[in-house]
Coordinates of C-alpha atoms and ligand atoms in Angstrom, one line a residue:
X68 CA -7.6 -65.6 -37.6
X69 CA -9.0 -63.0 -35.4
X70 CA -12.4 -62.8 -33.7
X71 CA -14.7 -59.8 -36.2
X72 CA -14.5 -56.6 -33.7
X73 CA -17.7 -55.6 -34.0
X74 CA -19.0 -58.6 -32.1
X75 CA -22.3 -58.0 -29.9
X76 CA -22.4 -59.7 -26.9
X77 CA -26.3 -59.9 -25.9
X78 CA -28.5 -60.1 -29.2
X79 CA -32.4 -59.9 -28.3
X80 CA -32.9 -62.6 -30.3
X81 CA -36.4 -63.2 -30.6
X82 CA -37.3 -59.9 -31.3
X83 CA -34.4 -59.1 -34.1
X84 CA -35.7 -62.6 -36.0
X85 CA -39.2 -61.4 -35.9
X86 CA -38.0 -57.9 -37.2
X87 CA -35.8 -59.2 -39.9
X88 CA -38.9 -61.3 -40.7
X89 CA -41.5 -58.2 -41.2
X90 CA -38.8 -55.4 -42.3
X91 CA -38.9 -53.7 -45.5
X92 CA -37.0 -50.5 -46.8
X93 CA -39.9 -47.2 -45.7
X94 CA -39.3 -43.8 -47.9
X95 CA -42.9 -42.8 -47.0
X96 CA -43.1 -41.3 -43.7
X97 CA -46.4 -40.2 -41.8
X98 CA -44.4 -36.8 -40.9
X99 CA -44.9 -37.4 -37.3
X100 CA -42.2 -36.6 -34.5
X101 CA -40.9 -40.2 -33.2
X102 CA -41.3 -40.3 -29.9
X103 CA -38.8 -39.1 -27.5
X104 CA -38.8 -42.2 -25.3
X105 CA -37.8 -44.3 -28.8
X106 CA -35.1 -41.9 -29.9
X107 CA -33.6 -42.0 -26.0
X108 CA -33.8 -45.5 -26.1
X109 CA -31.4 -45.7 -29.9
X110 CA -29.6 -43.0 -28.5
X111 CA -28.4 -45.3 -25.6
X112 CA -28.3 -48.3 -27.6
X113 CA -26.1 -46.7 -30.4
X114 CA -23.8 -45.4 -27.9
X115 CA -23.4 -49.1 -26.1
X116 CA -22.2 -50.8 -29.7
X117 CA -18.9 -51.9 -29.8
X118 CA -16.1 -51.2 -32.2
X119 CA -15.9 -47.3 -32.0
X120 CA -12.2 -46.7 -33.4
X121 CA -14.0 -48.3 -36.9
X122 CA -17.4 -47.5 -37.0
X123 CA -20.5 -46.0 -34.8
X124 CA -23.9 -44.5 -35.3
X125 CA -25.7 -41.6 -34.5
X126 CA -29.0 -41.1 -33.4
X127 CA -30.4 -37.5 -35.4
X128 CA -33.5 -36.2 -33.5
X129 CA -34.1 -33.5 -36.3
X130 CA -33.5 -34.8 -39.8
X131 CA -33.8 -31.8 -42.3
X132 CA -35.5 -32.8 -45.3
X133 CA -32.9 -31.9 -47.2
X134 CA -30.3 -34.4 -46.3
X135 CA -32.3 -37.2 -48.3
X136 CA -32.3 -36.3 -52.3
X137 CA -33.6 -39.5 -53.9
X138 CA -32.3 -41.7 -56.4
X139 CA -32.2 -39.5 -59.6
X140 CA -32.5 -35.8 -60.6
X141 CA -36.3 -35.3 -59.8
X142 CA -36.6 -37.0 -56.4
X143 CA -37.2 -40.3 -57.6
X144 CA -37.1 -42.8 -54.1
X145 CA -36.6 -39.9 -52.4
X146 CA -37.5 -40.2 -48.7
X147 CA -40.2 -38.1 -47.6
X148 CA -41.8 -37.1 -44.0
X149 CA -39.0 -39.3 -41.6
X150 CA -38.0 -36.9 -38.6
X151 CA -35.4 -38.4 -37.4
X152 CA -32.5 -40.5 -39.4
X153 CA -29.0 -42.5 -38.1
X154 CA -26.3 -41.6 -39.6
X155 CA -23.7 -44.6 -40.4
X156 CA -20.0 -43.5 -39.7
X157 CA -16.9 -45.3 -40.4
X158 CA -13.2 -44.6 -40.3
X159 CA -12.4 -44.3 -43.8
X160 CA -8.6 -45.7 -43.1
X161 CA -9.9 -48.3 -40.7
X162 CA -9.6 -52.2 -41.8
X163 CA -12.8 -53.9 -41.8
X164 CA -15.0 -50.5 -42.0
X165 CA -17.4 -51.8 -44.7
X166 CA -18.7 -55.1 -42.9
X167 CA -18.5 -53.1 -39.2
X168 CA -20.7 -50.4 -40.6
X169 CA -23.1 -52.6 -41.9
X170 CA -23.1 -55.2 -39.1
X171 CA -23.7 -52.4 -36.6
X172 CA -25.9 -50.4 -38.8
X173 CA -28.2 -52.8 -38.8
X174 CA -28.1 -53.7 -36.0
X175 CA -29.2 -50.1 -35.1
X176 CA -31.7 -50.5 -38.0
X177 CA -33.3 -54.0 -36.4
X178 CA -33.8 -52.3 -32.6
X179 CA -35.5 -49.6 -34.6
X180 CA -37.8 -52.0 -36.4
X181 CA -38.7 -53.3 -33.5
X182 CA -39.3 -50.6 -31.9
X183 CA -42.4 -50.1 -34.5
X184 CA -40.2 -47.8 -36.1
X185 CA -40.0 -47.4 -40.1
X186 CA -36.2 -47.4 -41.7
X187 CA -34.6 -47.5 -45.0
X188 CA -30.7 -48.5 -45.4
X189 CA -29.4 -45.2 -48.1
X190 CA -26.0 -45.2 -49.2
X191 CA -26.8 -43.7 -52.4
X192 CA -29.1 -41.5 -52.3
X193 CA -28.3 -38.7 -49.6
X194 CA -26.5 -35.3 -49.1
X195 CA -22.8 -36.0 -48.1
X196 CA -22.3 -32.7 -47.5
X197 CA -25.5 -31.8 -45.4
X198 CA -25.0 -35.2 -43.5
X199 CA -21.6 -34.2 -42.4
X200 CA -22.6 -31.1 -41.2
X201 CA -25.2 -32.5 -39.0
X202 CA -22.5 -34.6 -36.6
X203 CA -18.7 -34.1 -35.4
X204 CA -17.0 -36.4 -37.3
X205 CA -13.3 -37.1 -35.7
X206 CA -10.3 -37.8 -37.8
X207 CA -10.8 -40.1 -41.3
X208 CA -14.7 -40.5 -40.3
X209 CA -17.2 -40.1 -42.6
X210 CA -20.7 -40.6 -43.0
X211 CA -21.0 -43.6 -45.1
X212 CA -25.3 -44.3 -45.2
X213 CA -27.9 -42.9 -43.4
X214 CA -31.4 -44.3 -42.6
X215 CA -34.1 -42.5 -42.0
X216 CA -36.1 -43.0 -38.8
X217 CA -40.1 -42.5 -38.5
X218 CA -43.7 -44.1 -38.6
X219 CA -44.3 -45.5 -42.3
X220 CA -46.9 -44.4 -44.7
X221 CA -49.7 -47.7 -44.7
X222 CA -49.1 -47.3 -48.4
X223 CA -46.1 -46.4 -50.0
X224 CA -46.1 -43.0 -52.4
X225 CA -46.1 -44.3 -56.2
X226 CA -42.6 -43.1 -56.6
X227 CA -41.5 -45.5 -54.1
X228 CA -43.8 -48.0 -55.2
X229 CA -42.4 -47.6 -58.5
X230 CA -38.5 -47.9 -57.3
X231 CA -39.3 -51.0 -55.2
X232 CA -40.5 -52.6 -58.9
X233 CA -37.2 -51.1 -60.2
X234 CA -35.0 -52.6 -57.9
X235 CA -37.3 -55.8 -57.5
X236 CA -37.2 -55.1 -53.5
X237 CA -39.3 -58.3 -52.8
X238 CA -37.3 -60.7 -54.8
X239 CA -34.7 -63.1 -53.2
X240 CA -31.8 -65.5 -55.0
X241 CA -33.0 -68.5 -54.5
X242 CA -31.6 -70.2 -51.8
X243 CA -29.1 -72.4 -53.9
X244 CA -27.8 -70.0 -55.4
X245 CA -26.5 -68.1 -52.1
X246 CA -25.4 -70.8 -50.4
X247 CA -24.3 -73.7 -53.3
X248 CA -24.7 -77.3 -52.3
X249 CA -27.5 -76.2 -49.6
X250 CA -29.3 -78.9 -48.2
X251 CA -31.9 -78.9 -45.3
X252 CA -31.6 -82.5 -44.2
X253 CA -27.9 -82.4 -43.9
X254 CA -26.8 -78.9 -43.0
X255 CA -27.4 -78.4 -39.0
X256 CA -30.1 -76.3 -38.1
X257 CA -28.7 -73.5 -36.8
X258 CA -26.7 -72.6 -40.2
X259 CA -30.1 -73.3 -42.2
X260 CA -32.0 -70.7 -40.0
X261 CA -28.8 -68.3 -40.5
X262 CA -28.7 -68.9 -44.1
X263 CA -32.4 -68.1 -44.7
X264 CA -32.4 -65.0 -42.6
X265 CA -29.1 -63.9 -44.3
X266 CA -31.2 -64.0 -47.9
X267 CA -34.1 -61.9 -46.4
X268 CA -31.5 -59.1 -45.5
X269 CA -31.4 -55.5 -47.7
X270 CA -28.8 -54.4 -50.0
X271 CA -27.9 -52.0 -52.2
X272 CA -29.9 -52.0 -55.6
X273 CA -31.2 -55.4 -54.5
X274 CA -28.2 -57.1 -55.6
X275 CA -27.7 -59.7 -52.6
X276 CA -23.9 -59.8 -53.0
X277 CA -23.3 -62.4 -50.2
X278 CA -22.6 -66.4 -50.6
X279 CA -22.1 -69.2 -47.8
X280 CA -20.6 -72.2 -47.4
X281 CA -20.4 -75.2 -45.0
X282 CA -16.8 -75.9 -44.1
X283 CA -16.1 -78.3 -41.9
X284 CA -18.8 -77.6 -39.2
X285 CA -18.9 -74.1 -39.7
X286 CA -19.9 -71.4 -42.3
X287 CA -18.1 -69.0 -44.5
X288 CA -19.3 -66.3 -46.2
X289 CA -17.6 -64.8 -49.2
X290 CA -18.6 -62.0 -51.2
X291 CA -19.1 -61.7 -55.0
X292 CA -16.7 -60.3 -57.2
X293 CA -18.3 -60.3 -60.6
X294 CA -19.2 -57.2 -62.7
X295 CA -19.4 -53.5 -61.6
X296 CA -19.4 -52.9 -57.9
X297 CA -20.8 -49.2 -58.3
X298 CA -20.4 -46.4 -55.3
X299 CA -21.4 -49.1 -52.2
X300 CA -19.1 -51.1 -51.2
X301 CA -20.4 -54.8 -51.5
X302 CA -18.7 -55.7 -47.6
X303 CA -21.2 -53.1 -46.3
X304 CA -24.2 -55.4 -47.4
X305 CA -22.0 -58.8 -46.5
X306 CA -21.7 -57.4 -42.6
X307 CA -25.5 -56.6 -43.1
X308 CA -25.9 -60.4 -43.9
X309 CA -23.3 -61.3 -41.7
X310 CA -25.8 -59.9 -38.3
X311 CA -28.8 -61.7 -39.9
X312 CA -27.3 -64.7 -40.5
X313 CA -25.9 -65.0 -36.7
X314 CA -29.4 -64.4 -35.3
X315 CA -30.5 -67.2 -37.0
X316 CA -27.5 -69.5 -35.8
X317 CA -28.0 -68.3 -32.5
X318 CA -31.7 -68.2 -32.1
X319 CA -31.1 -71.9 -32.8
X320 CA -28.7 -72.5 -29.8
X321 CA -25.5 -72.2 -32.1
X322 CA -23.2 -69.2 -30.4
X323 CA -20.4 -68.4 -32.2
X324 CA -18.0 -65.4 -33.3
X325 CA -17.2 -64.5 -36.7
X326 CA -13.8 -64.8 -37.5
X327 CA -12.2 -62.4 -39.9
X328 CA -10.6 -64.3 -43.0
X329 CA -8.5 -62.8 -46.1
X330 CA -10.0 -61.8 -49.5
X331 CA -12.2 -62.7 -51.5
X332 CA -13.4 -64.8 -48.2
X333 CA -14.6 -62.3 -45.9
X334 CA -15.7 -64.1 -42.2
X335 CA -15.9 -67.5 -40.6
X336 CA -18.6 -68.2 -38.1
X337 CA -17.8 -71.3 -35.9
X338 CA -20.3 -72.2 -33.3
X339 CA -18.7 -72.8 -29.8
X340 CA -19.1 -76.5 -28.4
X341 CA -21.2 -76.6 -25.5
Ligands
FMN280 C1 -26.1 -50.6 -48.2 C2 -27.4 -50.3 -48.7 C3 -27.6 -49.1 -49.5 C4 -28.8 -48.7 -50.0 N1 -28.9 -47.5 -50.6 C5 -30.2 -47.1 -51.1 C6 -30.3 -45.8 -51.6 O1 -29.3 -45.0 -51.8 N2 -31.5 -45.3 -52.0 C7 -32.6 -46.1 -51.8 O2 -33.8 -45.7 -52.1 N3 -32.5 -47.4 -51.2 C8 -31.3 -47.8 -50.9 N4 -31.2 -49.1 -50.3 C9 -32.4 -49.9 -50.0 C10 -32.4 -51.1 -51.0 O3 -32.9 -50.7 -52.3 C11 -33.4 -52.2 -50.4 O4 -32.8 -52.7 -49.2 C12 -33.6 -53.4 -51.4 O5 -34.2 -53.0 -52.6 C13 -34.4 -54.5 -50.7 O6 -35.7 -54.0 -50.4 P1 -36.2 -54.2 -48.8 O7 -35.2 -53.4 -48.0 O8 -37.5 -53.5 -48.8 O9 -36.2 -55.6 -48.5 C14 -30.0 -49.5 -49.8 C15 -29.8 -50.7 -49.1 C16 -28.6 -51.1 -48.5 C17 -28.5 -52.3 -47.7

């Protein structure tokens, strides 16, 4: 087994678990420029993440409108008034590119959050071509999602109101369902806390895609197989819950490293004995 590359080292843990708590997906933007301070700030932070040869994101100061089209002809979801946006690059050839992009992605995402910054995961709906364009891309990379970057609306547009009904953006799987054979008073605490901040995580269309498991002492997450997978790669939500999931075991003293595992199992985490 090896130790998942994308590992981060210092995790500001309260302040992640309070933005996973309050973040939602924002496609209605005020219009105003993010402050320069904040975009310095990702900028540094994006270039510090680990991983590189797989996966990395960029900080984009300007975001033409352009680059975000919406979810069907007619603009549907589309995102509207963000200025800025990160762009989510993997290595096309790379092993493990789906569950680094979206480990680091959001990780990217969360320090915007809590920043006070609005952000929407968009692997769908966005301009390929116009994204490329807007970074140097070296060898096999491509831009894989974007998210824009900006101060939400205090009320979402009704197109997005209406997409967030579509896609049922506030519902959950219940916990069971996630993680069968889930049970408070026997599982330790710190894979509880990681379990429930794994099911508050975003995915594409909503569709949750990630399940755990306690195996002897530590937990393993798998991803589902069932039914049409569509143009987003299920791992890229699974590394998504795979960052939520260890700020919850951490925040509750469990430290640990995700270890890679072979399909249809996808990571290990195994706190360290202190
Ligand atoms: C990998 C990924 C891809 C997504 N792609 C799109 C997209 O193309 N267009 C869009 O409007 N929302 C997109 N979303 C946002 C999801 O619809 C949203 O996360 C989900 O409905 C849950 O809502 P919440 O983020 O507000 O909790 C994507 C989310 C993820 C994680």
């Amino acid at each position: 087994m090896t130790d998942f590359p994308a590992a981060l080292p210092d995790i500001p843990l309260v302040e992640w678990a309070s933005a996973i708590n309050t973040r939602r997906s924002v496609r209605s933007y005020k219009g105003q420029r993010v402050d320069p301070a904040a975009l310095a700030a990702l900028h540094g932070f994006c270039t510090a993440l680990p991983a590189r040869s797989i996966a990395r994101v960029a900080v984009l100061d300007d975001a033409p409108p352009d680059l975000f089209t919406g979810l069907v002809v007619g603009g549907y979801g589309r995102v509207t008034g963000a200025g800025s946006a990160f762009l989510v690059i993997g290595r096309s050839d790379a092993d493990l590119v789906q569950e680094t992009m979206g480990y680091l992605g959001e990780a990217a995402l969360l320090e915007a959050t809590a920043m006070g910054l609005g952000t929407c995961w968009v692997a769908g709906s966005f301009d390929r071509t116009v994204a490329s364009r807007l970074v140097d891309l070296g060898p096999e990379e491509q831009v894989f999602a974007i998210s824009p970057l900006g101060y939400a609306e205090e009320k979402p547009r009704r197109s997005e109101a209406l997409l967030k009904a579509m896609v049922r953006a506030k519902h959950r799987r219940p916990v069971l369902e996630i993680a069968p054979g889930f049970d408070e008073e026997h599982w330790p605490a710190w894979a509880a806390e990681g379990v429930r901040l794994a099911r508050i995580a975003p995915s594409a269309v909503n569709r949750q895609p990630w399940r755990f498991e306690l195996d002897q002492g530590a937990v393993k997450v798998t991803v589902v197989k069932r039914g049409a997978e569509g143009s987003v790669s299920r791992l890229l939500d699974v590394g998504i819950a795979m960052l939520h999931f260890e700020v919850g075991a951490r925040l509750m003293g469990a430290s640990g490293v995700w270890q890679v595992l072979g399909s249809p199992d996808v990571a290990l985490f195994r706190p360290i004995p202190r």
